[in-house]
Amino acid sequence: MNISLATDVAMAAGPVFGGAGTAGLALTNGIVLLAGLRGSDRVQLTRDKAGALGIGLGVLSSTADTVLSQLSEGSAQVPTALIQDGAFGDIGMGGVALGLTAVIFLFRWKKLIIPAFLGTGAGVVYSQAGGIWSIGQNLILMTAGAVGAL
């Protein structure tokens, strides 16, 4: 499955960060997520934070069109392949997004890598599903635009 997003976030150089594109923001988001998963004095993750950082990573990296986009697209293929067109019937991308969100945020995870991985895939699935799911994606991209312009 090849995923292409119509959104392109171009960021102008700003006085604070010197301009940070979506690739830079995705990389930084990934580093923060990795630091939290590996253990850090500065980043303390919970299930909700790991899922939210994963979703942010999925949205930013798929838009950045870099090596990180391959990671997010790959993580989106796993839940989509397991749920869609299988024993559950054809539930559509909105159903996949809803199911992913429930699995990420409702279960108690001992290993936070699972909600982080599923969140990364969810960021891509949200953009494919459209509807209410694109509100979160658009919010992340608008925030990225504001931060990148700093």
Short mmCIF file of N, CA and C in Angstrom, two decimals:
data_model
loop_
_atom_site.label_atom_id
_atom_site.label_comp_id
_atom_site.label_asym_id
_atom_site.label_seq_id
_atom_site.Cartn_x
_atom_site.Cartn_y
_atom_site.Cartn_z
N MET A 1 0.86 -1.16 0.00
CA MET A 1 0.00 0.00 0.00
C MET A 1 0.91 1.23 0.00
N ASN A 2 0.70 2.09 -0.96
CA ASN A 2 1.46 3.33 -1.03
C ASN A 2 0.56 4.47 -0.60
N ILE A 3 0.99 5.21 0.37
CA ILE A 3 0.19 6.28 0.93
C ILE A 3 0.79 7.60 0.51
N SER A 4 -0.01 8.46 -0.08
CA SER A 4 0.48 9.79 -0.40
C SER A 4 -0.52 10.79 0.16
N LEU A 5 0.00 11.77 0.83
CA LEU A 5 -0.84 12.79 1.43
C LEU A 5 -0.77 14.05 0.59
N ALA A 6 -1.90 14.68 0.42
CA ALA A 6 -1.94 15.90 -0.38
C ALA A 6 -1.40 17.10 0.37
N THR A 7 -1.31 16.98 1.69
CA THR A 7 -0.85 18.12 2.48
C THR A 7 0.66 18.20 2.43
N ASP A 8 1.15 19.40 2.31
CA ASP A 8 2.58 19.65 2.33
C ASP A 8 2.81 20.85 3.23
N VAL A 9 3.58 20.64 4.28
CA VAL A 9 3.81 21.71 5.23
C VAL A 9 5.18 22.31 4.93
N ALA A 10 5.19 23.48 4.38
CA ALA A 10 6.44 24.19 4.13
C ALA A 10 6.57 25.28 5.18
N MET A 11 7.71 25.36 5.78
CA MET A 11 7.88 26.30 6.87
C MET A 11 8.98 27.29 6.56
N ALA A 12 8.69 28.53 6.82
CA ALA A 12 9.65 29.59 6.57
C ALA A 12 10.66 29.66 7.71
N ALA A 13 11.80 30.21 7.40
CA ALA A 13 12.82 30.37 8.43
C ALA A 13 12.34 31.39 9.46
N GLY A 14 12.50 31.03 10.70
CA GLY A 14 12.06 31.91 11.79
C GLY A 14 13.23 32.29 12.67
N PRO A 15 13.05 33.27 13.52
CA PRO A 15 14.15 33.76 14.35
C PRO A 15 14.55 32.82 15.50
N VAL A 16 13.65 31.97 15.97
CA VAL A 16 13.96 31.13 17.13
C VAL A 16 14.63 29.82 16.71
N PHE A 17 13.97 29.04 15.87
CA PHE A 17 14.51 27.74 15.46
C PHE A 17 15.21 27.79 14.11
N GLY A 18 15.17 28.94 13.43
CA GLY A 18 15.79 29.03 12.12
C GLY A 18 14.98 28.29 11.07
N GLY A 19 13.74 27.99 11.36
CA GLY A 19 12.90 27.25 10.44
C GLY A 19 13.08 25.76 10.66
N ALA A 20 12.02 25.10 11.04
CA ALA A 20 12.06 23.66 11.26
C ALA A 20 10.99 23.04 10.38
N GLY A 21 11.39 22.28 9.39
CA GLY A 21 10.44 21.63 8.51
C GLY A 21 9.79 20.44 9.18
N THR A 22 8.83 19.84 8.50
CA THR A 22 8.15 18.69 9.09
C THR A 22 9.11 17.53 9.31
N ALA A 23 10.13 17.41 8.46
CA ALA A 23 11.12 16.35 8.66
C ALA A 23 11.87 16.56 9.97
N GLY A 24 12.25 17.81 10.27
CA GLY A 24 12.94 18.11 11.52
C GLY A 24 12.05 17.89 12.73
N LEU A 25 10.78 18.28 12.60
CA LEU A 25 9.84 18.07 13.70
C LEU A 25 9.54 16.59 13.91
N ALA A 26 9.44 15.84 12.80
CA ALA A 26 9.21 14.39 12.91
C ALA A 26 10.40 13.71 13.57
N LEU A 27 11.61 14.12 13.18
CA LEU A 27 12.81 13.55 13.78
C LEU A 27 12.86 13.84 15.28
N THR A 28 12.58 15.07 15.66
CA THR A 28 12.59 15.45 17.07
C THR A 28 11.51 14.69 17.84
N ASN A 29 10.32 14.57 17.26
CA ASN A 29 9.24 13.81 17.89
C ASN A 29 9.67 12.36 18.09
N GLY A 30 10.32 11.78 17.08
CA GLY A 30 10.80 10.41 17.20
C GLY A 30 11.86 10.25 18.27
N ILE A 31 12.74 11.23 18.40
CA ILE A 31 13.78 11.17 19.43
C ILE A 31 13.17 11.25 20.82
N VAL A 32 12.18 12.14 20.99
CA VAL A 32 11.51 12.26 22.29
C VAL A 32 10.80 10.94 22.62
N LEU A 33 10.13 10.35 21.64
CA LEU A 33 9.44 9.07 21.85
C LEU A 33 10.43 7.97 22.19
N LEU A 34 11.52 7.89 21.46
CA LEU A 34 12.54 6.88 21.72
C LEU A 34 13.17 7.06 23.10
N ALA A 35 13.43 8.32 23.48
CA ALA A 35 14.01 8.58 24.81
C ALA A 35 13.06 8.11 25.90
N GLY A 36 11.77 8.36 25.72
CA GLY A 36 10.79 7.91 26.71
C GLY A 36 10.67 6.40 26.78
N LEU A 37 10.75 5.76 25.62
CA LEU A 37 10.63 4.29 25.59
C LEU A 37 11.88 3.62 26.17
N ARG A 38 13.05 4.20 25.92
CA ARG A 38 14.30 3.62 26.40
C ARG A 38 14.58 3.96 27.85
N GLY A 39 13.92 4.99 28.35
CA GLY A 39 14.16 5.42 29.72
C GLY A 39 14.99 6.69 29.73
N SER A 40 14.43 7.71 30.29
CA SER A 40 15.09 9.00 30.33
C SER A 40 14.68 9.72 31.61
N ASP A 41 15.60 10.51 32.13
CA ASP A 41 15.28 11.32 33.30
C ASP A 41 14.32 12.44 32.93
N ARG A 42 14.33 12.86 31.69
CA ARG A 42 13.55 14.02 31.26
C ARG A 42 12.22 13.67 30.61
N VAL A 43 12.10 12.47 30.08
CA VAL A 43 10.87 12.08 29.39
C VAL A 43 10.27 10.87 30.11
N GLN A 44 9.14 11.10 30.76
CA GLN A 44 8.43 10.04 31.45
C GLN A 44 7.16 9.74 30.67
N LEU A 45 7.06 8.54 30.11
CA LEU A 45 5.91 8.20 29.28
C LEU A 45 4.86 7.42 30.05
N THR A 46 3.63 7.69 29.70
CA THR A 46 2.49 6.87 30.09
C THR A 46 1.91 6.29 28.80
N ARG A 47 0.92 5.46 28.92
CA ARG A 47 0.27 4.90 27.74
C ARG A 47 -0.26 6.00 26.84
N ASP A 48 -0.92 7.00 27.43
CA ASP A 48 -1.53 8.07 26.65
C ASP A 48 -0.47 8.94 25.97
N LYS A 49 0.61 9.24 26.67
CA LYS A 49 1.67 10.04 26.07
C LYS A 49 2.36 9.28 24.94
N ALA A 50 2.61 7.98 25.15
CA ALA A 50 3.24 7.17 24.10
C ALA A 50 2.36 7.10 22.87
N GLY A 51 1.05 6.91 23.07
CA GLY A 51 0.12 6.87 21.94
C GLY A 51 0.04 8.19 21.22
N ALA A 52 -0.02 9.29 21.97
CA ALA A 52 -0.12 10.62 21.36
C ALA A 52 1.16 10.98 20.62
N LEU A 53 2.32 10.68 21.20
CA LEU A 53 3.58 10.94 20.50
C LEU A 53 3.70 10.09 19.25
N GLY A 54 3.20 8.85 19.33
CA GLY A 54 3.19 7.98 18.15
C GLY A 54 2.31 8.54 17.05
N ILE A 55 1.13 9.03 17.42
CA ILE A 55 0.23 9.63 16.42
C ILE A 55 0.89 10.85 15.79
N GLY A 56 1.49 11.69 16.62
CA GLY A 56 2.20 12.86 16.09
C GLY A 56 3.32 12.46 15.14
N LEU A 57 4.07 11.43 15.51
CA LEU A 57 5.15 10.94 14.65
C LEU A 57 4.60 10.42 13.33
N GLY A 58 3.48 9.70 13.39
CA GLY A 58 2.88 9.17 12.16
C GLY A 58 2.43 10.27 11.22
N VAL A 59 1.77 11.29 11.76
CA VAL A 59 1.29 12.40 10.92
C VAL A 59 2.47 13.18 10.34
N LEU A 60 3.41 13.56 11.20
CA LEU A 60 4.53 14.39 10.73
C LEU A 60 5.44 13.64 9.76
N SER A 61 5.75 12.38 10.06
CA SER A 61 6.68 11.66 9.20
C SER A 61 6.06 11.30 7.86
N SER A 62 4.76 11.00 7.83
CA SER A 62 4.15 10.69 6.54
C SER A 62 4.06 11.94 5.67
N THR A 63 3.92 13.10 6.28
CA THR A 63 3.88 14.35 5.53
C THR A 63 5.27 14.78 5.10
N ALA A 64 6.30 14.44 5.88
CA ALA A 64 7.66 14.88 5.60
C ALA A 64 8.26 14.19 4.38
N ASP A 65 7.74 13.03 4.00
CA ASP A 65 8.23 12.29 2.84
C ASP A 65 9.73 12.01 2.95
N THR A 66 10.11 11.36 4.04
CA THR A 66 11.50 11.00 4.28
C THR A 66 11.55 9.52 4.63
N VAL A 67 12.70 9.08 5.10
CA VAL A 67 12.84 7.69 5.53
C VAL A 67 11.86 7.39 6.65
N LEU A 68 11.59 8.39 7.50
CA LEU A 68 10.63 8.19 8.58
C LEU A 68 9.24 7.88 8.04
N SER A 69 8.92 8.36 6.83
CA SER A 69 7.60 8.07 6.27
C SER A 69 7.44 6.58 5.98
N GLN A 70 8.53 5.90 5.65
CA GLN A 70 8.46 4.46 5.44
C GLN A 70 8.11 3.74 6.74
N LEU A 71 8.64 4.23 7.85
CA LEU A 71 8.31 3.66 9.16
C LEU A 71 6.83 3.82 9.46
N SER A 72 6.31 5.01 9.28
CA SER A 72 4.90 5.25 9.60
C SER A 72 3.98 4.50 8.65
N GLU A 73 4.33 4.44 7.37
CA GLU A 73 3.50 3.70 6.42
C GLU A 73 3.51 2.21 6.73
N GLY A 74 4.68 1.70 7.13
CA GLY A 74 4.77 0.29 7.50
C GLY A 74 3.97 -0.04 8.73
N SER A 75 4.01 0.84 9.72
CA SER A 75 3.23 0.60 10.94
C SER A 75 1.74 0.75 10.69
N ALA A 76 1.34 1.48 9.66
CA ALA A 76 -0.08 1.60 9.32
C ALA A 76 -0.58 0.37 8.58
N GLN A 77 0.30 -0.34 7.89
CA GLN A 77 -0.12 -1.52 7.15
C GLN A 77 -0.50 -2.67 8.05
N VAL A 78 0.16 -2.76 9.20
CA VAL A 78 -0.10 -3.89 10.11
C VAL A 78 -1.54 -3.90 10.60
N PRO A 79 -2.03 -2.86 11.28
CA PRO A 79 -3.41 -2.92 11.75
C PRO A 79 -4.44 -2.91 10.63
N THR A 80 -4.13 -2.23 9.53
CA THR A 80 -5.05 -2.19 8.40
C THR A 80 -5.22 -3.58 7.82
N ALA A 81 -4.13 -4.32 7.67
CA ALA A 81 -4.20 -5.67 7.10
C ALA A 81 -4.91 -6.63 8.05
N LEU A 82 -4.72 -6.44 9.35
CA LEU A 82 -5.35 -7.35 10.31
C LEU A 82 -6.86 -7.13 10.44
N ILE A 83 -7.29 -5.89 10.30
CA ILE A 83 -8.69 -5.57 10.55
C ILE A 83 -9.51 -5.53 9.28
N GLN A 84 -9.01 -4.86 8.27
CA GLN A 84 -9.81 -4.63 7.08
C GLN A 84 -9.82 -5.86 6.17
N ASP A 85 -10.96 -6.12 5.55
CA ASP A 85 -11.17 -7.22 4.61
C ASP A 85 -10.85 -8.58 5.21
N GLY A 86 -11.06 -8.73 6.48
CA GLY A 86 -10.77 -9.99 7.15
C GLY A 86 -12.04 -10.59 7.71
N ALA A 87 -11.90 -11.26 8.83
CA ALA A 87 -13.02 -11.92 9.48
C ALA A 87 -14.05 -10.93 10.00
N PHE A 88 -13.67 -9.67 10.16
CA PHE A 88 -14.58 -8.65 10.67
C PHE A 88 -15.43 -8.04 9.58
N GLY A 89 -15.21 -8.41 8.34
CA GLY A 89 -15.91 -7.79 7.23
C GLY A 89 -15.20 -6.53 6.80
N ASP A 90 -15.77 -5.81 5.88
CA ASP A 90 -15.15 -4.58 5.40
C ASP A 90 -15.64 -3.42 6.26
N ILE A 91 -14.84 -3.05 7.24
CA ILE A 91 -15.28 -2.00 8.17
C ILE A 91 -14.86 -0.61 7.73
N GLY A 92 -14.05 -0.50 6.70
CA GLY A 92 -13.63 0.80 6.19
C GLY A 92 -12.51 1.41 7.01
N MET A 93 -11.90 2.45 6.45
CA MET A 93 -10.77 3.09 7.13
C MET A 93 -11.21 3.82 8.40
N GLY A 94 -12.43 4.34 8.43
CA GLY A 94 -12.94 4.96 9.65
C GLY A 94 -13.04 3.95 10.78
N GLY A 95 -13.46 2.73 10.45
CA GLY A 95 -13.52 1.67 11.45
C GLY A 95 -12.15 1.25 11.93
N VAL A 96 -11.18 1.23 11.01
CA VAL A 96 -9.80 0.92 11.40
C VAL A 96 -9.28 2.00 12.34
N ALA A 97 -9.55 3.27 12.02
CA ALA A 97 -9.11 4.38 12.88
C ALA A 97 -9.76 4.29 14.26
N LEU A 98 -11.03 3.99 14.29
CA LEU A 98 -11.74 3.87 15.57
C LEU A 98 -11.19 2.70 16.39
N GLY A 99 -10.98 1.57 15.73
CA GLY A 99 -10.42 0.40 16.42
C GLY A 99 -9.02 0.66 16.95
N LEU A 100 -8.19 1.30 16.14
CA LEU A 100 -6.84 1.63 16.58
C LEU A 100 -6.85 2.54 17.80
N THR A 101 -7.69 3.54 17.76
CA THR A 101 -7.78 4.47 18.87
C THR A 101 -8.20 3.75 20.15
N ALA A 102 -9.16 2.86 20.03
CA ALA A 102 -9.61 2.09 21.20
C ALA A 102 -8.49 1.21 21.74
N VAL A 103 -7.77 0.53 20.87
CA VAL A 103 -6.70 -0.36 21.31
C VAL A 103 -5.56 0.44 21.96
N ILE A 104 -5.25 1.60 21.40
CA ILE A 104 -4.16 2.41 21.95
C ILE A 104 -4.49 2.92 23.34
N PHE A 105 -5.69 3.48 23.51
CA PHE A 105 -5.98 4.24 24.72
C PHE A 105 -6.84 3.52 25.76
N LEU A 106 -7.37 2.35 25.47
CA LEU A 106 -8.22 1.68 26.45
C LEU A 106 -7.53 0.56 27.24
N PHE A 107 -6.54 -0.08 26.65
CA PHE A 107 -5.88 -1.19 27.32
C PHE A 107 -4.75 -0.70 28.20
N ARG A 108 -4.43 -1.48 29.21
CA ARG A 108 -3.27 -1.21 30.06
C ARG A 108 -2.09 -1.95 29.45
N TRP A 109 -1.12 -1.21 28.95
CA TRP A 109 0.03 -1.80 28.28
C TRP A 109 1.22 -1.85 29.23
N LYS A 110 1.82 -3.02 29.35
CA LYS A 110 3.04 -3.14 30.14
C LYS A 110 4.24 -2.63 29.34
N LYS A 111 4.21 -2.84 28.05
CA LYS A 111 5.26 -2.35 27.15
C LYS A 111 4.71 -1.18 26.37
N LEU A 112 5.25 -0.01 26.59
CA LEU A 112 4.74 1.20 25.93
C LEU A 112 5.09 1.28 24.46
N ILE A 113 5.93 0.36 23.98
CA ILE A 113 6.26 0.33 22.56
C ILE A 113 5.01 0.00 21.73
N ILE A 114 4.07 -0.75 22.30
CA ILE A 114 2.88 -1.15 21.55
C ILE A 114 1.98 0.05 21.26
N PRO A 115 1.58 0.87 22.25
CA PRO A 115 0.78 2.04 21.88
C PRO A 115 1.56 3.05 21.05
N ALA A 116 2.87 3.13 21.23
CA ALA A 116 3.68 4.04 20.41
C ALA A 116 3.67 3.58 18.95
N PHE A 117 3.87 2.29 18.72
CA PHE A 117 3.87 1.73 17.36
C PHE A 117 2.50 1.86 16.72
N LEU A 118 1.46 1.50 17.46
CA LEU A 118 0.10 1.61 16.91
C LEU A 118 -0.28 3.06 16.67
N GLY A 119 0.19 3.97 17.53
CA GLY A 119 -0.08 5.39 17.34
C GLY A 119 0.58 5.92 16.08
N THR A 120 1.78 5.45 15.80
CA THR A 120 2.47 5.85 14.57
C THR A 120 1.66 5.45 13.35
N GLY A 121 1.13 4.23 13.37
CA GLY A 121 0.26 3.80 12.28
C GLY A 121 -1.05 4.55 12.25
N ALA A 122 -1.57 4.88 13.42
CA ALA A 122 -2.85 5.59 13.49
C ALA A 122 -2.74 6.98 12.86
N GLY A 123 -1.59 7.62 12.99
CA GLY A 123 -1.40 8.94 12.38
C GLY A 123 -1.59 8.88 10.87
N VAL A 124 -1.18 7.80 10.26
CA VAL A 124 -1.35 7.62 8.81
C VAL A 124 -2.78 7.22 8.49
N VAL A 125 -3.34 6.33 9.28
CA VAL A 125 -4.71 5.85 9.05
C VAL A 125 -5.70 7.01 9.19
N TYR A 126 -5.48 7.90 10.15
CA TYR A 126 -6.38 9.05 10.32
C TYR A 126 -6.47 9.87 9.04
N SER A 127 -5.34 10.07 8.38
CA SER A 127 -5.35 10.87 7.16
C SER A 127 -6.09 10.15 6.04
N GLN A 128 -6.04 8.84 6.01
CA GLN A 128 -6.74 8.07 4.99
C GLN A 128 -8.23 8.01 5.28
N ALA A 129 -8.59 7.98 6.54
CA ALA A 129 -9.99 7.81 6.91
C ALA A 129 -10.80 9.07 6.63
N GLY A 130 -10.19 10.23 6.79
CA GLY A 130 -10.91 11.49 6.58
C GLY A 130 -11.91 11.71 7.70
N GLY A 131 -12.92 12.52 7.44
CA GLY A 131 -13.95 12.80 8.44
C GLY A 131 -13.37 13.42 9.69
N ILE A 132 -13.91 13.01 10.82
CA ILE A 132 -13.48 13.56 12.11
C ILE A 132 -12.02 13.24 12.41
N TRP A 133 -11.52 12.17 11.81
CA TRP A 133 -10.14 11.76 12.06
C TRP A 133 -9.15 12.77 11.49
N SER A 134 -9.54 13.46 10.45
CA SER A 134 -8.62 14.44 9.87
C SER A 134 -8.51 15.70 10.71
N ILE A 135 -9.42 15.91 11.66
CA ILE A 135 -9.32 17.08 12.54
C ILE A 135 -8.04 17.00 13.37
N GLY A 136 -7.77 15.84 13.95
CA GLY A 136 -6.54 15.66 14.72
C GLY A 136 -5.30 15.82 13.85
N GLN A 137 -5.36 15.27 12.66
CA GLN A 137 -4.24 15.41 11.74
C GLN A 137 -4.00 16.87 11.38
N ASN A 138 -5.07 17.58 11.06
CA ASN A 138 -4.94 19.00 10.71
C ASN A 138 -4.43 19.82 11.89
N LEU A 139 -4.86 19.49 13.10
CA LEU A 139 -4.39 20.19 14.29
C LEU A 139 -2.89 19.99 14.47
N ILE A 140 -2.41 18.77 14.28
CA ILE A 140 -0.98 18.48 14.40
C ILE A 140 -0.21 19.26 13.33
N LEU A 141 -0.71 19.28 12.10
CA LEU A 141 0.00 19.97 11.02
C LEU A 141 -0.02 21.49 11.21
N MET A 142 -1.13 22.03 11.74
CA MET A 142 -1.17 23.47 12.00
C MET A 142 -0.21 23.84 13.13
N THR A 143 -0.14 23.00 14.16
CA THR A 143 0.80 23.23 15.25
C THR A 143 2.23 23.15 14.74
N ALA A 144 2.48 22.16 13.87
CA ALA A 144 3.82 22.02 13.28
C ALA A 144 4.18 23.26 12.47
N GLY A 145 3.21 23.80 11.75
CA GLY A 145 3.46 25.01 10.99
C GLY A 145 3.80 26.18 11.88
N ALA A 146 3.11 26.29 13.00
CA ALA A 146 3.38 27.38 13.94
C ALA A 146 4.74 27.23 14.59
N VAL A 147 5.08 26.02 15.00
CA VAL A 147 6.38 25.77 15.63
C VAL A 147 7.50 25.96 14.61
N GLY A 148 7.29 25.48 13.41
CA GLY A 148 8.32 25.60 12.37
C GLY A 148 8.59 27.04 11.98
N ALA A 149 7.61 27.90 12.12
CA ALA A 149 7.79 29.31 11.76
C ALA A 149 8.46 30.10 12.87
N LEU A 150 8.63 29.49 14.04
CA LEU A 150 9.31 30.21 15.15
C LEU A 150 10.76 30.44 14.86
#
